[in-house]
DNA sequence: ATGAAAGCGCTAACAG
DNA sequence: CTGTTAGCGCTTTCAT
């Protein structure tokens, strides 16, 4: 059983070596005011000599501050989340905060457990994905008065602050794009709607737009939200003779599978089939053809989220919900509907 | 100035409500042995009623344990690192450890600063990328007796444990693959060799293999290690009439740019040009053509790293260097050299 | 400008 | 099996 730190030296040693009191050492390492420059130097010298690093546990205990923010997301292994975390981490770092990450797949129970673990670790703020969480968890968070931001979607009505996109409108936009190109028969490939609210909202936007155009028979295939699952789903969807001319995917990772599978089935994109995604990952510009998708600036969302949390913690500012812009990016994977589907 | 926790309740309150001593409460929340079941239940009930969550700072202070591991990597926004972290996080979670992530680009000074921040946060173990670090930093880590693992490369000779791939041999392997296909003129597109040791090692492997085949005039282009930079580099490399038939990229993110740019320049892959990557990201199987690359199982590396660290911390086991297997994946982007380059 | 001393909430002997 | 008590290393009044 290894002690976390062994060659440890505390304020005490530093104080002794510098010939001052522990209070002075503490002052030097905090708001350096009220310390004579030469005293300060003596302390710093002693500290360096002893390799002194303040003990965060003791610090946290007395100040009741941990300078850590927690985040629980489905996975890190998805460009969209990776970029998001990357941005959060960098913004937090500008003010000395650390980020503790935890993943939970799309399992609500797991999410709750992970949050509890983070709570035990003393986080001062929490970032969650989406707006559907265990009510008991939300109660606990409220009881602890822990700042929380729900991300990836924007919902001004939600009782907790949300920072994210207007998934509904974007769903409508991408459907409209296809309708404008003359498509009348559609298939939707989505992630698990029951587990992911923003997926459900995207689908709803698509369906509503189609509905308004008098189309109400779009088929929906659901699958897990990862590359392999997308490939498998694509195989199933694309084998039979196509009875649709447009395939809308609620996520690029799913569209990737379609792009891979279509040529194998002899289906040409976009001549025979238009395909669209959601997220606009890097590769969407590279694939052949390029993938029409909705660009969701997750980096911007991360910055905003981190900033909001820190402003709340340090200045008590309320965390306001925030709409992050997103927009359609049209590429080669979508085009005019073939004359004879 | 928001207190981190406000509706707080400590062992004391719980003890009083449950009609026991603080020691008993502590026992219940730790090694539940030596506590009568009904006492235990009373305590748990009281705790639940009060929304009690143990204060981690106090806990860490008395036990001298933080149950957190720190990692400093260049970026999270790269599939390779994202997958790596994802795996680490999940493995750590199995034993109640948290992961604090920090990014530093490819800047050694920044790396040192970030590590110091993590040190201040009380991490019990540290994960770094590569094996080139500020000597002073390494001294500090040694002085604090902090377990460290250097990842992404394997080097049995290195004074600190390394867990990663044999980049050199893989560099040789991919060059050999191309040589076997009759290629005799090469161009290498690499990330910054001065900043990234494993990149340098990969390049060295390639060069050595070519050298052994009597080829010593391979040109090398260096660029930043991200998608945009890869695109730009590809534009420069591919404009002039090609004086090489194989383009080896030291990373898939770079190869992605090449795959995007080649068709724009009217260059057909692999008929006119063979392209290879390194990492085998998801999209490598999807792109058109698929990208020949070296598969580096970053998830496996993450698991091994996390496991080694925890075993060291809890059982004092030495952290042994570990070679993670990697292998060549041949796809459509590489083929026989065109007869007339 | 500096020092002395009182805890922060918890765990871990040590008693009983 | 349970209670009492002494710190863990630090910050922070309150004196000086």
XYZ file of C-alpha atoms (C1' of nucleotides) in Angstrom:
714
model
C 0.000 0.000 0.000
C 1.884 2.889 -1.382
C 1.466 6.236 0.249
C 0.361 8.689 -2.391
C 3.242 10.940 -1.633
C 6.352 9.963 0.150
C 9.132 12.530 -0.198
C 6.572 14.950 1.081
C 7.241 18.299 2.643
C 4.629 20.588 4.084
C 4.243 24.206 5.047
C 5.901 23.301 8.290
C 9.219 22.222 6.825
C 9.217 25.131 4.437
C 8.488 27.537 7.261
C 11.289 26.169 9.361
C 13.820 26.240 6.544
C 12.806 29.779 5.608
C 12.813 30.856 9.214
C 9.216 32.063 9.175
C 5.865 30.829 10.379
C 3.542 28.550 8.523
C 1.108 31.409 8.117
C 3.653 33.310 6.109
C 4.322 30.353 3.877
C 0.632 30.023 3.296
C 0.390 33.716 2.436
C 3.173 33.414 -0.088
C 1.435 30.571 -1.832
C -1.878 32.325 -1.999
C -2.618 36.010 -2.321
C 0.984 37.103 -2.050
C -0.121 40.424 -0.564
C 1.116 41.464 2.843
C 4.426 39.730 2.548
C 7.712 41.548 2.298
C 9.471 40.734 -0.979
C 12.563 39.371 0.717
C 10.492 37.220 3.019
C 8.636 35.999 0.002
C 11.897 35.125 -1.710
C 13.192 33.245 1.277
C 10.029 31.197 1.356
C 10.083 30.488 -2.350
C 13.701 29.412 -2.132
C 12.970 27.066 0.745
C 9.951 25.693 -1.078
C 11.910 25.001 -4.231
C 14.690 23.366 -2.293
C 12.238 21.050 -0.594
C 10.243 20.379 -3.771
C 7.279 21.650 -1.889
C 3.896 21.156 -3.518
C 0.868 22.280 -1.519
C -1.320 19.413 -0.412
C -4.539 19.822 -2.287
C -6.576 17.741 0.113
C -5.718 19.961 3.034
C -6.254 23.020 0.909
C -9.614 21.816 -0.287
C -10.598 20.939 3.225
C -9.912 24.341 4.709
C -11.087 26.388 1.774
C -13.952 24.132 0.864
C -12.931 24.378 -2.752
C -11.593 21.615 -4.996
C -11.115 23.452 -8.292
C -12.373 20.457 -10.175
C -15.294 20.106 -12.529
C -16.807 16.767 -13.398
C -18.275 15.591 -16.656
C -20.233 12.448 -17.388
C -20.738 11.648 -21.053
C -21.673 8.545 -23.000
C -18.207 8.090 -24.435
C -15.001 9.922 -25.214
C -14.380 7.764 -28.243
C -16.473 9.834 -30.593
C -15.065 12.849 -32.300
C -17.979 14.967 -31.197
C -17.428 14.310 -27.519
C -13.670 14.339 -27.785
C -13.696 17.804 -29.261
C -16.155 18.911 -26.645
C -14.024 17.710 -23.749
C -10.891 19.052 -25.318
C -12.409 22.523 -25.402
C -13.774 22.278 -21.879
C -10.454 21.186 -20.495
C -8.600 24.029 -22.123
C -11.030 26.650 -20.958
C -11.045 25.316 -17.414
C -7.262 25.303 -17.377
C -7.127 29.034 -18.021
C -8.410 29.539 -14.509
C -6.753 26.646 -12.775
C -9.598 24.166 -12.781
C -9.176 20.487 -13.458
C -11.577 18.260 -15.340
C -12.511 14.798 -14.149
C -14.096 12.761 -16.900
C -16.359 9.769 -16.560
C -18.193 7.779 -19.211
C -21.482 5.972 -18.885
C -22.460 4.755 -22.338
C -26.102 5.596 -22.766
C -27.107 4.068 -19.482
C -29.011 6.320 -17.133
C -28.297 4.233 -14.052
C -24.637 4.231 -14.838
C -24.790 7.965 -15.272
C -26.170 8.364 -11.782
C -23.502 6.157 -10.303
C -20.756 8.019 -12.056
C -22.102 11.340 -10.869
C -22.155 10.073 -7.315
C -18.545 9.064 -7.647
C -17.678 12.507 -8.930
C -19.599 14.029 -6.069
C -17.496 11.998 -3.681
C -14.431 13.342 -5.403
C -15.550 16.815 -4.519
C -16.359 18.370 -7.894
C -17.610 21.933 -7.805
C -19.556 21.785 -11.030
C -21.088 19.140 -13.247
C -21.569 18.739 -16.973
C -24.024 16.216 -18.323
C -25.124 15.217 -21.788
C -28.710 15.805 -22.758
C -31.638 16.631 -20.562
C -32.929 13.284 -19.405
C -31.614 12.190 -16.089
C -32.690 10.215 -13.096
C -34.986 12.517 -11.070
C -33.373 11.319 -7.864
C -30.013 12.313 -9.233
C -31.309 15.745 -10.057
C -32.691 16.017 -6.542
C -29.353 15.103 -5.082
C -27.635 17.691 -7.230
C -30.154 20.284 -6.196
C -29.781 19.366 -2.538
C -26.043 19.739 -2.760
C -26.485 22.987 -4.620
C -24.105 21.783 -7.280
C -23.960 23.853 -10.470
C -25.094 21.713 -13.390
C -25.128 22.283 -17.120
C -26.923 19.979 -19.521
C -25.320 20.031 -22.935
C -25.794 19.053 -26.581
C -29.232 20.526 -26.733
C -30.876 23.838 -26.045
C -34.115 23.986 -24.137
C -35.040 27.277 -22.553
C -37.910 25.622 -20.693
C -35.832 22.978 -18.975
C -35.496 23.513 -15.222
C -31.713 23.260 -15.464
C -29.490 25.335 -17.688
C -28.892 23.859 -21.119
C -26.110 24.811 -23.504
C -26.402 23.288 -26.925
C -27.973 23.132 -30.335
C -31.425 23.395 -31.747
C -31.605 19.804 -32.861
C -35.210 20.078 -33.892
C -34.688 22.896 -36.355
C -31.621 21.202 -37.749
C -33.614 18.036 -38.284
C -36.140 20.057 -40.212
C -33.415 21.789 -42.200
C -31.803 18.634 -43.420
C -35.156 17.158 -44.375
C -36.025 20.358 -46.206
C -32.755 20.156 -48.111
C -33.686 16.728 -49.363
C -37.260 17.722 -50.140
C -35.962 20.637 -52.154
C -33.993 18.174 -54.208
C -37.130 16.370 -55.136
C -36.905 13.437 -52.764
C -40.231 11.927 -51.734
C -39.258 8.598 -50.252
C -37.140 8.525 -47.118
C -35.482 6.218 -44.677
C -34.135 7.319 -41.342
C -31.231 5.621 -39.615
C -31.045 6.734 -36.017
C -29.359 5.941 -32.765
C -31.451 4.649 -29.862
C -34.220 7.195 -29.522
C -35.340 5.933 -26.154
C -31.917 6.590 -24.685
C -30.812 9.760 -26.407
C -33.064 12.756 -26.280
C -31.255 14.810 -28.900
C -31.518 11.903 -31.314
C -35.228 11.753 -30.700
C -35.519 15.477 -31.234
C -33.589 15.300 -34.486
C -35.859 12.550 -35.735
C -38.894 14.522 -34.683
C -37.678 17.534 -36.637
C -37.160 15.405 -39.709
C -40.554 13.745 -39.392
C -42.343 17.034 -38.861
C -40.783 18.595 -41.910
C -41.676 15.583 -44.017
C -45.169 15.616 -42.589
C -45.621 19.233 -43.579
C -44.670 18.199 -47.079
C -47.357 15.562 -46.975
C -45.026 12.656 -46.369
C -45.768 10.425 -43.426
C -44.424 7.028 -44.311
C -40.714 7.401 -43.686
C -39.285 4.211 -42.269
C -37.003 4.381 -39.270
C -34.203 1.995 -38.386
C -32.668 2.220 -34.976
C -29.258 0.967 -34.043
C -26.558 1.482 -31.502
C -24.565 4.623 -31.897
C -21.179 3.462 -33.094
C -19.373 2.734 -36.285
C -19.719 -1.039 -36.247
C -23.434 -0.883 -35.543
C -23.853 1.602 -38.349
C -22.170 -0.770 -40.778
C -24.418 -3.614 -39.789
C -27.546 -1.503 -39.995
C -26.472 -0.244 -43.400
C -26.126 -3.794 -44.619
C -29.668 -4.584 -43.628
C -31.155 -1.400 -44.978
C -29.381 -1.475 -48.297
C -29.740 -5.117 -49.303
C -33.344 -5.152 -50.469
C -34.219 -3.147 -53.548
C -34.318 0.410 -52.322
C -37.754 1.829 -51.749
C -36.419 5.231 -50.820
C -34.100 7.765 -52.416
C -32.828 9.499 -49.322
C -31.291 8.046 -46.188
C -31.047 10.413 -43.261
C -28.679 9.445 -40.467
C -28.926 11.165 -37.114
C -25.190 10.951 -36.664
C -22.101 10.906 -38.846
C -20.806 7.723 -37.261
C -23.864 5.973 -38.640
C -23.577 7.651 -42.026
C -20.021 6.419 -42.202
C -21.275 2.857 -42.224
C -23.701 3.684 -45.005
C -20.990 5.292 -47.075
C -18.910 2.183 -46.643
C -21.670 -0.276 -47.421
C -23.415 1.395 -50.358
C -20.672 0.794 -52.925
C -20.478 -2.824 -51.845
C -24.115 -3.170 -52.717
C -23.550 -1.433 -56.012
C -25.492 1.603 -54.896
C -24.127 4.871 -56.165
C -24.258 7.959 -54.013
C -25.795 10.406 -54.705
C -27.043 9.235 -58.114
C -29.206 6.468 -56.685
C -29.286 7.442 -53.040
C -28.746 10.629 -51.103
C -27.191 10.231 -47.667
C -26.949 12.783 -44.890
C -25.377 12.844 -41.451
C -25.330 14.964 -38.362
C -22.283 16.382 -36.518
C -19.956 17.087 -39.425
C -16.960 15.178 -38.272
C -13.583 15.814 -39.896
C -13.772 12.919 -42.287
C -17.110 14.092 -43.664
C -15.196 16.430 -45.951
C -12.847 13.663 -47.074
C -15.057 10.713 -47.724
C -16.018 9.932 -51.250
C -18.401 11.525 -51.777
C -18.238 14.169 -49.057
C -21.019 13.803 -46.507
C -23.815 16.330 -46.277
C -24.211 16.942 -42.575
C -25.155 19.410 -39.881
C -22.194 21.159 -38.391
C -22.443 21.315 -34.623
C -19.578 23.331 -33.137
C -18.850 21.205 -30.103
C -15.722 23.152 -29.317
C -17.699 26.339 -28.958
C -20.193 24.505 -26.805
C -17.396 23.299 -24.566
C -15.938 26.758 -24.120
C -19.305 28.230 -23.259
C -20.073 25.469 -20.805
C -16.797 25.747 -18.940
C -17.008 29.510 -18.840
C -20.536 29.495 -17.505
C -19.647 27.071 -14.751
C -16.603 28.993 -13.600
C -18.462 32.305 -13.665
C -21.098 30.764 -11.498
C -18.700 29.242 -9.028
C -16.474 32.257 -8.660
C -18.820 35.145 -9.134
C -22.121 33.588 -8.345
C -23.459 34.502 -11.780
C -26.478 32.466 -12.794
C -25.839 29.846 -15.444
C -27.958 30.847 -18.397
C -29.104 28.484 -21.085
C -27.353 29.153 -24.334
C -28.128 28.301 -27.920
C -25.088 27.286 -29.919
C -25.474 27.908 -33.634
C -25.354 25.026 -36.029
C -25.754 24.882 -39.767
C -26.198 22.583 -42.707
C -23.121 21.679 -44.747
C -24.033 20.396 -48.180
C -21.609 18.051 -49.891
C -21.587 15.402 -52.560
C -23.522 12.714 -50.725
C -26.827 14.422 -51.337
C -28.258 15.490 -54.666
C -31.345 15.462 -56.844
C -33.651 12.516 -56.462
C -33.294 9.968 -59.233
C -36.249 10.223 -61.646
C -37.341 6.643 -61.126
C -36.805 5.489 -57.556
C -18.058 33.310 -3.991
C -20.027 30.157 -3.923
C -19.152 27.565 -1.370
C -18.518 24.343 -3.184
C -21.067 22.584 -1.110
C -23.789 24.213 0.849
C -26.454 21.773 1.993
C -23.604 19.851 3.481
C -23.804 17.281 6.201
C -20.900 15.490 7.754
C -20.223 12.359 9.727
C -21.194 14.299 12.791
C -24.765 14.997 11.757
C -25.184 11.485 10.479
C -23.814 10.074 13.722
C -26.156 12.148 15.801
C -29.209 11.295 13.710
C -28.326 7.617 13.769
C -27.532 7.730 17.464
C -24.008 6.416 17.054
C -20.512 7.781 17.075
C -18.663 9.278 14.154
C -16.324 6.330 14.159
C -19.204 4.009 13.440
C -20.383 6.146 10.593
C -16.901 6.115 9.187
C -16.758 2.356 9.521
C -20.014 1.951 7.674
C -18.748 4.021 4.795
C -15.492 2.170 4.552
C -14.735 -1.430 5.310
C -18.203 -2.231 6.591
C -16.745 -4.981 8.777
C -17.180 -4.847 12.499
C -20.533 -3.148 12.369
C -23.753 -4.801 13.399
C -26.177 -4.994 10.461
C -28.877 -3.041 12.215
C -26.423 -0.354 13.252
C -25.269 -0.231 9.696
C -28.823 0.183 8.494
C -29.512 2.980 10.938
C -26.455 4.803 9.717
C -27.309 4.296 6.081
C -30.818 5.538 6.683
C -29.576 8.637 8.435
C -27.048 9.225 5.694
C -29.628 8.941 2.981
C -31.990 11.215 4.799
C -29.302 13.849 5.118
C -28.039 13.363 1.568
C -24.709 12.642 3.113
C -21.752 12.415 0.768
C -18.346 11.905 2.364
C -16.068 14.895 1.985
C -13.307 13.755 -0.265
C -10.880 16.431 0.818
C -11.030 15.334 4.425
C -10.849 11.746 3.369
C -7.856 12.334 1.176
C -6.186 14.276 3.909
C -6.425 11.608 6.559
C -5.820 8.656 4.306
C -3.265 10.375 2.142
C -5.014 8.965 -0.888
C -6.875 10.851 -3.582
C -7.958 8.034 -5.868
C -7.221 10.148 -8.871
C -4.842 9.568 -11.747
C -3.673 12.354 -13.993
C -2.945 12.253 -17.683
C -1.287 14.874 -19.835
C -1.569 14.339 -23.563
C -1.171 16.532 -26.610
C -4.878 16.595 -27.389
C -8.098 14.740 -26.815
C -9.407 15.726 -30.220
C -7.762 12.890 -32.087
C -9.375 9.518 -32.315
C -6.217 7.806 -31.164
C -6.025 9.717 -27.914
C -9.760 9.740 -27.378
C -9.924 5.979 -27.541
C -6.930 5.755 -25.262
C -8.472 7.966 -22.591
C -11.811 6.279 -22.930
C -10.214 2.951 -22.117
C -8.175 4.333 -19.246
C -11.175 5.972 -17.691
C -13.216 2.812 -17.824
C -10.510 0.665 -16.340
C -9.824 3.131 -13.553
C -13.509 3.310 -12.763
C -13.641 -0.399 -12.037
C -11.654 0.286 -8.914
C -13.021 3.667 -7.989
C -10.328 5.874 -9.429
C -11.010 9.123 -11.223
C -9.132 10.462 -14.198
C -8.104 14.098 -14.487
C -7.181 14.994 -18.033
C -5.013 17.825 -19.223
C -3.829 18.706 -22.704
C -0.603 20.397 -23.707
C -0.402 20.311 -27.491
C 3.105 19.221 -28.340
C 4.696 21.752 -26.061
C 7.120 20.381 -23.509
C 6.981 23.432 -21.268
C 3.247 23.303 -21.239
C 3.432 19.640 -20.373
C 5.514 20.421 -17.321
C 3.130 23.108 -16.184
C 0.150 20.868 -16.590
C 1.813 18.102 -14.634
C 2.555 20.521 -11.823
C -1.088 21.493 -11.740
C -2.062 17.852 -11.543
C 0.455 17.337 -8.788
C -1.187 20.149 -6.869
C -4.489 18.403 -7.357
C -3.081 15.396 -5.596
C -2.935 12.747 -8.305
C -1.567 9.387 -7.262
C -0.308 8.355 -10.658
C 0.623 10.010 -13.909
C 0.325 9.080 -17.564
C 2.361 10.875 -20.173
C 2.698 10.577 -23.913
C 6.034 9.559 -25.332
C 9.367 9.428 -23.605
C 10.756 12.917 -23.989
C 10.101 15.126 -21.048
C 11.678 17.984 -19.219
C 14.427 16.453 -17.028
C 13.466 18.751 -14.178
C 9.935 17.465 -14.412
C 11.157 13.911 -14.241
C 13.237 14.823 -11.200
C 10.235 16.305 -9.496
C 8.211 13.204 -10.231
C 11.006 11.024 -8.887
C 11.346 13.188 -5.785
C 7.655 12.875 -5.090
C 7.815 9.187 -5.789
C 4.898 9.470 -8.136
C 4.174 6.431 -10.327
C 4.617 7.389 -13.967
C 3.908 5.575 -17.195
C 5.093 6.831 -20.555
C 2.831 5.650 -23.339
C 2.497 5.268 -27.089
C 5.887 3.719 -27.434
C 7.765 0.801 -25.990
C 11.337 1.195 -24.856
C 12.687 -1.366 -22.449
C 15.825 0.720 -21.906
C 14.032 3.863 -20.831
C 14.476 4.680 -17.119
C 10.721 4.970 -16.670
C 8.178 2.339 -17.543
C 6.825 2.568 -21.070
C 3.667 0.962 -22.367
C 3.176 1.186 -26.084
C 4.034 0.087 -29.581
C 7.130 -0.780 -31.473
C 6.939 2.190 -33.782
C 10.260 1.445 -35.369
C 9.360 -2.030 -36.527
C 6.002 -0.828 -37.771
C 7.718 1.878 -39.760
C 9.889 -0.767 -41.335
C 6.880 -2.988 -41.996
C 4.929 -0.394 -43.886
C 7.961 0.532 -45.965
C 8.547 -3.135 -46.696
C 4.964 -3.512 -47.841
C 5.496 -0.756 -50.375
C 8.865 -2.086 -51.470
C 7.298 -5.465 -52.022
C 4.862 -3.811 -54.365
C 7.692 -2.547 -56.476
C 7.827 1.018 -55.274
C 11.227 2.659 -55.546
C 10.446 6.347 -55.135
C 9.007 7.574 -51.872
C 7.809 10.647 -50.107
C 7.207 10.824 -46.383
C 4.652 13.123 -44.807
C 5.260 13.336 -41.090
C 4.245 15.298 -38.054
C 6.842 17.418 -36.268
C 9.724 15.051 -35.629
C 11.454 17.367 -33.231
C 8.431 17.399 -30.948
C 7.103 13.863 -31.203
C 9.459 11.030 -30.506
C 7.243 8.255 -31.812
C 6.880 10.112 -35.087
C 10.624 10.352 -35.331
C 10.935 6.676 -34.594
C 8.393 5.767 -37.232
C 10.232 7.823 -39.804
C 13.502 6.224 -38.780
C 12.021 2.783 -39.260
C 10.813 3.716 -42.715
C 14.125 5.257 -43.695
C 16.122 2.312 -42.431
C 14.024 -0.161 -44.348
C 14.363 1.883 -47.515
C 18.063 2.244 -46.908
C 18.441 -1.500 -46.647
C 16.753 -1.712 -50.022
C 19.309 0.700 -51.388
C 17.045 3.708 -51.380
C 18.308 6.777 -49.612
C 16.661 9.705 -51.303
C 13.179 9.705 -49.852
C 11.941 13.247 -49.382
C 10.329 14.203 -46.105
C 7.685 16.847 -45.562
C 6.878 17.868 -42.039
C 3.694 19.503 -40.941
C 1.603 20.002 -37.862
C -0.299 16.993 -36.735
C -3.909 17.787 -37.558
C -6.357 17.408 -40.375
C -6.152 20.965 -41.711
C -2.369 20.933 -41.770
C -2.442 17.600 -43.560
C -4.662 19.030 -46.273
C -2.375 21.966 -46.822
C 0.709 19.795 -46.906
C -0.982 17.460 -49.362
C -1.714 20.380 -51.655
C 1.933 21.339 -51.729
C 3.225 17.842 -52.155
C 0.801 16.813 -54.858
C 0.828 19.857 -57.129
C 4.098 19.354 -58.933
C 4.428 16.367 -61.250
C 4.898 13.471 -58.891
C 8.425 12.201 -58.558
C 7.432 9.400 -56.246
C 4.943 6.547 -56.359
C 4.375 6.048 -52.665
C 3.459 8.556 -49.993
C 3.905 7.356 -46.439
C 2.129 9.341 -43.741
C 3.130 8.882 -40.136
C -0.432 9.380 -39.031
C -3.911 8.778 -40.418
C -4.971 12.358 -39.803
C -2.329 13.397 -42.302
C -3.241 10.666 -44.752
C -6.793 11.874 -44.611
C -5.720 15.157 -46.134
C -3.880 13.337 -48.875
C -6.897 11.201 -49.665
C -8.960 14.339 -49.933
C -6.513 16.273 -52.058
C -5.346 13.629 -54.505
C -8.566 13.393 -56.515
C -8.678 17.170 -56.764
C -5.303 17.055 -58.419
C -6.468 14.306 -60.705
C -4.236 11.770 -59.023
C -5.699 8.318 -58.790
C -5.029 6.163 -55.764
C -3.556 3.577 -55.858
C -3.071 3.437 -59.630
C -0.783 6.451 -59.716
C 0.064 6.802 -56.070
C 0.068 4.504 -53.082
C -0.770 6.143 -49.759
C -0.347 4.738 -46.275
C -1.166 5.928 -42.795
C -0.507 5.022 -39.202
C -3.054 4.446 -36.398
C -5.891 2.857 -38.341
C -8.674 5.173 -37.341
C -12.269 4.136 -37.920
C -12.689 5.999 -41.151
C -9.662 4.288 -42.689
C -11.918 1.390 -43.563
C -14.540 3.656 -45.085
C -12.610 6.123 -47.152
C -12.427 5.578 -50.863
C -10.149 3.819 -51.252
C -9.668 2.314 -47.816
C -6.446 3.422 -46.190
C -3.562 1.044 -45.666
C -2.384 1.738 -42.157
C -0.818 0.344 -39.015
C -3.343 -0.666 -36.443
C -2.330 0.504 -32.987
C -4.747 -0.771 -30.349
C -4.921 2.304 -28.169
C -7.748 0.863 -26.147
C -5.621 -2.064 -25.123
C -2.815 0.297 -24.291
C -5.150 2.321 -22.092
C -6.358 -0.713 -20.196
C -2.832 -1.916 -19.579
C -1.675 1.489 -18.439
C -4.498 2.005 -15.980
C -4.125 -1.494 -14.632
C -0.402 -1.167 -14.114
C -0.800 2.088 -12.262
C -3.469 0.791 -9.923
C -1.556 -2.396 -9.218
C 1.425 -0.304 -8.300
C -0.492 2.051 -6.066
C -2.478 -0.569 -4.243
C -0.170 -3.524 -4.164
C 3.161 -1.899 -4.655
C 3.801 -3.991 -7.727
C 6.479 -2.532 -9.985
C 5.219 -0.971 -13.169
C 6.728 -2.998 -15.969
C 7.205 -1.750 -19.478
C 4.873 -3.449 -21.860
C 4.867 -3.932 -25.594
C 1.452 -3.562 -27.166
C 1.088 -5.454 -30.423
C 0.382 -3.583 -33.596
C -0.004 -4.777 -37.144
C -0.264 -3.652 -40.709
C -3.726 -3.399 -42.256
C -3.587 -3.427 -46.031
C -6.403 -1.743 -47.912
C -7.049 -0.190 -51.282
C -4.887 2.891 -50.932
C -1.721 0.941 -51.588
C -0.952 -1.255 -54.534
C 1.630 -2.113 -57.166
C 3.847 0.700 -58.315
C 2.828 2.098 -61.682
C 5.215 0.919 -64.398
C 6.303 4.424 -65.371
C 6.511 6.720 -62.386
C 4.301 42.375 8.068
C 4.341 38.302 10.769
C 3.136 34.643 14.333
C 0.018 31.667 17.297
C -3.688 28.908 17.372
C -8.193 27.200 16.006
C -10.340 24.252 13.241
C -11.970 22.182 8.143
C -14.327 16.628 8.078
C -12.544 12.551 8.290
C -9.954 8.082 9.680
C -7.511 5.222 12.760
C -5.541 3.862 16.858
C -6.782 2.740 21.304
C -10.109 1.784 24.953
C -13.816 -0.250 26.556
C -19.050 -4.138 18.257
C -18.762 0.775 19.444
C -17.003 5.312 21.402
C -13.150 8.772 22.363
C -9.661 11.220 20.689
C -5.685 12.739 18.182
C -4.163 14.414 14.265
C -3.790 14.771 8.498
C -1.709 19.925 6.143
C -3.569 23.894 5.343
C -5.883 28.634 5.745
C -7.377 32.181 8.520
C -8.838 35.169 12.166
C -6.793 37.538 15.819
C -2.958 39.357 18.100
C 1.293 41.569 18.040
